[in-house]
Amino acid sequence: MQRMEFEEAIEVIVSKDKRFDADAYEFLRGALDFTLKMHGEREGEVVDASEDHGDADRGNRHVSGQELLEGFRDYALQEFGPMAITVLEEWGVRCSDDVGEMVFNLIDVGVFGRAATDTREDFKSVFDFQSAFREPFVPKGKKALDAGEAK
């Protein structure tokens, strides 16, 4: 089977599964690169994010569903700030399960690799999108007031 270019793969996926915008897949690819770079830096590897080594090189290093979701969240907050939840919802991405669905769509067309232990369940309800993308921007005093009201 010939390896599909990423853009071509997205066209194929979006033509069959209209739940997620093509931009969401492009963002997911960026989030994977971001995650690989962050994990490489933590492990002391020299990672040059300015070079695109292609999807084949991405497949040589594995990140878990949890790690990818953490990177996805951090990348969205970095790229979109308080608008992250709005942008993601516009693209059809409303929960961690949706990220898993996109990952497996990319696996199904051969663009992303997969370890034998990887499953869609790895992405199920990992974190609440509302909390993950709104809470970092709630003023500290407001958080304390809300916590006091919850008692």
XYZ file of N, CA and C in Angstrom:
453
model
N 0.835 -1.175 0.000
C 0.000 0.000 0.000
C 0.883 1.243 0.000
N 0.645 2.142 -0.920
C 1.434 3.363 -1.012
C 1.016 4.344 0.080
N 2.001 4.962 0.687
C 1.749 5.915 1.765
C 1.116 7.183 1.194
N 0.016 7.606 1.797
C -0.697 8.796 1.363
C -0.045 10.047 1.934
N -0.056 11.118 1.171
C 0.354 12.412 1.695
C -0.690 12.842 2.712
N -0.278 13.636 3.671
C -1.169 14.024 4.758
C -2.412 14.755 4.247
N -2.220 15.709 3.365
C -3.350 16.489 2.846
C -4.334 15.597 2.087
N -3.810 14.664 1.324
C -4.658 13.723 0.586
C -5.431 12.832 1.565
N -4.764 12.404 2.612
C -5.411 11.566 3.623
C -6.563 12.311 4.286
N -6.345 13.588 4.582
C -7.398 14.390 5.198
C -8.602 14.489 4.266
N -8.356 14.703 2.995
C -9.462 14.779 2.021
C -10.272 13.485 2.029
N -9.584 12.356 2.038
C -10.262 11.059 2.056
C -11.086 10.908 3.338
N -10.479 11.229 4.457
C -11.168 11.087 5.748
C -12.398 11.980 5.803
N -12.226 13.267 5.473
C -13.319 14.230 5.590
C -14.453 13.910 4.614
N -14.125 13.287 3.497
C -15.192 12.910 2.558
C -16.056 11.772 3.118
N -15.476 10.938 3.987
C -16.204 9.813 4.581
C -16.785 10.144 5.957
N -16.062 10.956 6.732
C -16.451 11.263 8.106
C -16.470 12.778 8.266
N -17.636 13.345 8.246
C -17.789 14.798 8.253
C -17.873 15.406 9.655
N -17.620 14.605 10.684
C -17.714 15.120 12.062
C -16.689 16.208 12.349
N -15.500 16.098 11.758
C -14.404 16.990 12.100
C -13.901 17.725 10.860
N -13.642 18.999 11.029
C -13.128 19.845 9.954
C -11.696 19.434 9.590
N -11.332 19.660 8.350
C -9.968 19.345 7.907
C -8.928 20.083 8.749
N -9.249 21.310 9.175
C -8.311 22.065 10.002
C -8.038 21.373 11.338
N -8.999 20.624 11.834
C -8.792 19.891 13.090
C -7.701 18.835 12.917
N -7.669 18.188 11.754
C -6.636 17.187 11.493
C -5.266 17.844 11.350
N -5.231 18.989 10.684
C -3.970 19.725 10.563
C -3.475 20.127 11.950
N -4.397 20.578 12.789
C -4.032 20.957 14.148
C -3.534 19.743 14.929
N -4.194 18.612 14.776
C -3.777 17.387 15.464
C -2.358 17.002 15.066
N -2.039 17.149 13.804
C -0.677 16.869 13.338
C 0.319 17.796 14.038
N -0.027 19.080 14.134
C 0.828 20.031 14.845
C 0.951 19.683 16.317
N -0.162 19.231 16.910
C -0.155 18.844 18.330
C 0.734 17.632 18.555
N 0.737 16.706 17.610
C 1.623 15.545 17.726
C 3.081 15.996 17.667
N 3.413 16.862 16.726
C 4.783 17.382 16.641
C 5.173 18.089 17.933
N 4.263 18.905 18.449
C 4.486 19.625 19.704
C 4.746 18.639 20.837
N 3.933 17.604 20.916
C 4.058 16.596 21.970
C 5.383 15.852 21.858
N 5.742 15.453 20.655
C 7.020 14.761 20.459
C 8.188 15.653 20.853
N 8.102 16.918 20.491
C 9.166 17.863 20.844
C 9.256 18.012 22.359
N 8.123 18.168 23.023
C 8.125 18.347 24.477
C 8.681 17.103 25.181
N 8.287 15.933 24.724
C 8.787 14.708 25.355
C 10.260 14.500 25.045
N 10.695 14.876 23.867
C 12.103 14.778 23.516
C 12.957 15.680 24.372
N 12.470 16.895 24.623
C 13.210 17.828 25.467
C 13.292 17.322 26.900
N 12.216 16.708 27.386
C 12.227 16.172 28.758
C 13.214 15.029 28.890
N 13.383 14.282 27.809
C 14.275 13.118 27.848
C 15.693 13.479 27.429
N 15.960 14.778 27.192
C 17.297 15.228 26.865
C 17.683 15.081 25.409
N 16.726 14.754 24.539
C 17.031 14.642 23.115
C 17.102 16.030 22.502
N 17.881 16.150 21.438
C 17.906 17.392 20.681
C 16.858 17.251 19.588
N 15.847 18.116 19.640
C 14.747 18.047 18.680
C 14.678 19.376 17.969
N 14.750 19.354 16.656
C 14.658 20.572 15.862
C 13.259 20.667 15.294
N 12.420 21.455 15.924
C 11.022 21.584 15.501
C 10.900 22.379 14.215
N 11.955 23.077 13.800
C 11.863 23.874 12.580
C 11.919 22.999 11.338
N 12.380 21.773 11.481
C 12.456 20.860 10.344
C 11.262 19.934 10.343
N 10.660 19.750 9.181
C 9.580 18.788 9.047
C 10.190 17.502 8.527
N 10.267 16.517 9.393
C 10.880 15.248 9.021
C 9.889 14.299 8.365
N 8.673 14.748 8.200
C 7.664 13.918 7.549
C 6.976 12.988 8.513
N 5.830 12.469 8.077
C 5.037 11.595 8.929
C 5.746 10.284 9.220
N 6.629 9.846 8.343
C 7.330 8.581 8.565
C 8.188 8.659 9.820
N 8.887 9.779 10.016
C 9.715 9.932 11.213
C 8.865 10.020 12.471
N 7.674 10.596 12.380
C 6.800 10.670 13.543
C 6.463 9.268 14.027
N 6.344 8.342 13.095
C 5.968 6.976 13.437
C 7.046 6.220 14.193
N 8.276 6.711 14.173
C 9.366 6.030 14.858
C 9.344 6.251 16.363
N 8.616 7.230 16.824
C 8.525 7.529 18.243
C 7.059 7.440 18.630
N 6.803 6.821 19.749
C 5.421 6.610 20.159
C 5.083 7.477 21.361
N 3.892 8.059 21.321
C 3.341 8.716 22.503
C 2.008 8.038 22.788
N 1.678 7.943 24.039
C 0.410 7.321 24.432
C -0.742 8.277 24.129
N -1.948 7.763 24.196
C -3.129 8.600 24.024
C -3.154 9.715 25.055
N -2.843 9.385 26.288
C -2.810 10.374 27.375
C -1.783 11.464 27.086
N -0.589 11.060 26.665
C 0.461 12.034 26.358
C 0.048 12.932 25.201
N -0.546 12.341 24.180
C -0.988 13.124 23.032
C -2.072 14.115 23.452
N -3.000 13.681 24.281
C -4.053 14.590 24.741
C -3.483 15.745 25.569
N -2.509 15.461 26.406
C -1.874 16.526 27.183
C -1.190 17.520 26.247
N -0.485 17.002 25.251
C 0.159 17.865 24.264
C -0.862 18.641 23.445
N -1.959 17.980 23.076
C -3.038 18.616 22.320
C -3.591 19.802 23.121
N -3.861 19.574 24.406
C -4.384 20.631 25.277
C -3.392 21.786 25.376
N -2.132 21.471 25.677
C -1.124 22.516 25.841
C -0.909 23.292 24.543
N -0.909 22.589 23.426
C -0.714 23.230 22.124
C -1.898 24.145 21.798
N -3.110 23.694 22.074
C -4.303 24.515 21.820
C -4.271 25.779 22.672
N -3.899 25.640 23.941
C -3.822 26.808 24.820
C -2.746 27.776 24.335
N -1.633 27.237 23.885
C -0.543 28.069 23.378
C -0.957 28.791 22.097
N -1.587 28.071 21.193
C -1.924 28.629 19.887
C -3.135 29.555 19.903
N -4.140 29.227 20.707
C -5.411 29.952 20.640
C -5.796 30.672 21.925
N -5.075 30.424 23.004
C -5.387 31.083 24.273
C -6.831 30.862 24.666
N -7.515 31.923 25.121
C -8.889 31.775 25.593
C -9.884 31.386 24.489
N -9.460 31.473 23.246
C -10.342 31.094 22.131
C -10.243 29.606 21.793
N -9.397 28.858 22.484
C -9.160 27.448 22.153
C -10.451 26.647 22.096
N -11.277 26.739 23.120
C -12.506 25.941 23.155
C -13.424 26.317 21.995
N -13.484 27.593 21.659
C -14.331 28.062 20.553
C -13.843 27.509 19.226
N -12.546 27.583 18.998
C -11.970 27.075 17.742
C -12.192 25.567 17.630
N -11.887 24.836 18.682
C -12.047 23.382 18.651
C -13.502 22.986 18.407
N -14.427 23.655 19.083
C -15.850 23.353 18.871
C -16.267 23.657 17.439
N -15.741 24.727 16.878
C -16.048 25.075 15.477
C -15.589 23.961 14.533
N -14.506 23.302 14.893
C -13.973 22.199 14.085
C -14.653 20.870 14.394
N -15.566 20.852 15.364
C -16.261 19.618 15.720
C -15.595 18.826 16.822
N -14.553 19.366 17.435
C -13.804 18.661 18.476
C -14.292 19.176 19.830
N -15.058 18.331 20.541
C -15.712 18.781 21.767
C -15.315 18.000 23.023
N -14.541 16.926 22.832
C -14.130 16.121 23.985
C -12.900 15.298 23.596
N -12.269 14.713 24.611
C -11.054 13.925 24.346
C -11.358 12.721 23.464
N -12.566 12.183 23.558
C -12.959 11.061 22.696
C -12.861 11.452 21.214
N -13.215 12.717 20.910
C -13.155 13.191 19.520
C -11.722 13.177 19.003
N -10.777 13.544 19.853
C -9.366 13.502 19.448
C -8.990 12.060 19.116
N -9.428 11.133 19.938
C -9.167 9.715 19.673
C -9.771 9.256 18.358
N -10.972 9.707 18.059
C -11.610 9.348 16.784
C -10.788 9.866 15.606
N -10.293 11.088 15.729
C -9.459 11.643 14.654
C -8.159 10.855 14.521
N -7.540 10.525 15.653
C -6.300 9.739 15.625
C -6.540 8.418 14.895
N -7.610 7.732 15.244
C -7.870 6.438 14.619
C -8.294 6.572 13.157
N -8.908 7.677 12.774
C -9.161 7.928 11.354
C -7.840 8.030 10.602
N -6.863 8.708 11.207
C -5.546 8.840 10.578
C -4.788 7.514 10.580
N -4.967 6.715 11.599
C -4.366 5.378 11.632
C -4.969 4.519 10.522
N -6.294 4.598 10.372
C -7.000 3.768 9.384
C -6.541 4.026 7.955
N -6.115 5.272 7.649
C -5.638 5.553 6.292
C -4.120 5.431 6.189
N -3.471 5.008 7.288
C -2.041 4.722 7.255
C -1.129 5.906 7.470
N -1.664 7.032 7.942
C -0.831 8.214 8.145
C -0.162 8.198 9.516
N -0.908 7.825 10.544
C -0.346 7.694 11.891
C -0.090 6.224 12.157
N 0.938 5.962 12.949
C 1.231 4.607 13.367
C 0.513 4.282 14.663
N 0.640 3.025 15.061
C -0.088 2.578 16.242
C 0.671 1.435 16.902
N 0.719 1.471 18.222
C 1.250 0.340 18.976
C 0.112 -0.669 19.149
N 0.451 -1.906 19.352
C -0.563 -2.956 19.490
C -1.512 -2.690 20.652
N -1.038 -1.972 21.641
C -1.868 -1.709 22.828
C -2.731 -0.454 22.708
N -2.564 0.337 21.657
C -3.338 1.575 21.494
C -4.790 1.266 21.155
N -5.705 1.940 21.857
C -7.137 1.763 21.587
C -7.842 3.110 21.678
N -9.046 3.145 21.166
C -9.877 4.349 21.293
C -10.162 4.650 22.770
N -10.217 3.618 23.579
C -10.479 3.796 25.012
C -9.409 4.663 25.685
N -8.201 4.707 25.115
C -7.127 5.524 25.673
C -7.497 7.007 25.711
N -8.468 7.395 24.897
C -8.863 8.797 24.773
C -10.183 9.103 25.470
N -10.822 8.087 25.993
C -12.174 8.239 26.536
C -12.177 9.034 27.843
N -12.857 10.172 27.804
C -13.077 11.010 28.994
C -11.806 11.272 29.801
N -10.698 11.548 29.117
C -9.432 11.788 29.811
C -9.481 13.100 30.593
N -10.051 14.136 29.985
C -10.261 15.389 30.706
C -11.469 16.098 30.130
N -12.017 16.989 30.945
C -13.172 17.771 30.540
C -12.697 18.972 29.731
N -13.160 19.091 28.506
C -12.720 20.178 27.638
C -13.069 21.545 28.218
N -14.246 21.687 28.777
C -14.638 22.988 29.338
C -13.646 23.428 30.414
N -13.336 22.538 31.331
C -12.381 22.870 32.397
C -10.982 23.097 31.842
N -10.555 22.238 30.955
C -9.192 22.303 30.433
C -8.919 23.578 29.644
N -9.922 24.068 28.933
C -9.689 25.207 28.053
C -10.245 26.528 28.573
N -11.097 26.490 29.577
C -11.626 27.741 30.141
C -10.932 28.104 31.460
N -10.705 27.115 32.298
C -10.161 27.360 33.637
C -8.844 28.130 33.648
N -7.915 27.872 32.720
C -6.653 28.622 32.771
C -6.829 30.134 32.617
N -7.988 30.570 32.143
C -8.203 31.988 31.871
C -9.177 32.651 32.841
N -9.658 31.890 33.811
C -10.527 32.459 34.838
C -9.628 33.183 35.838
N -9.929 34.430 36.145
C -9.097 35.164 37.115
C -9.005 34.418 38.448
N -7.835 34.469 39.062
C -7.590 33.735 40.312
C -8.610 34.072 41.391
N -8.976 35.332 41.562
C -9.975 35.713 42.553
C -11.318 35.076 42.281
N -11.687 34.932 41.020
C -12.944 34.313 40.626
C -12.940 32.826 40.973
N -11.802 32.165 40.796
C -11.687 30.745 41.146
C -11.915 30.555 42.634
N -11.320 31.416 43.452
C -11.468 31.304 44.892
C -12.913 31.542 45.319
N -13.566 32.529 44.686
C -14.970 32.796 44.997
C -15.860 31.608 44.628
N -15.612 31.057 43.437
C -16.405 29.907 42.987
C -16.207 28.716 43.913
N -14.972 28.489 44.388
C -14.704 27.374 45.292
C -15.424 27.576 46.613
N -15.467 28.816 47.094
C -16.159 29.121 48.341
C -17.658 28.942 48.229
N -18.214 29.256 47.052
C -19.643 29.106 46.823
C -20.039 27.642 46.721
N -19.094 26.804 46.282
C -19.386 25.386 46.077
C -19.507 24.631 47.398
N -19.018 25.185 48.487
C -19.035 24.488 49.782
C -20.407 24.365 50.346
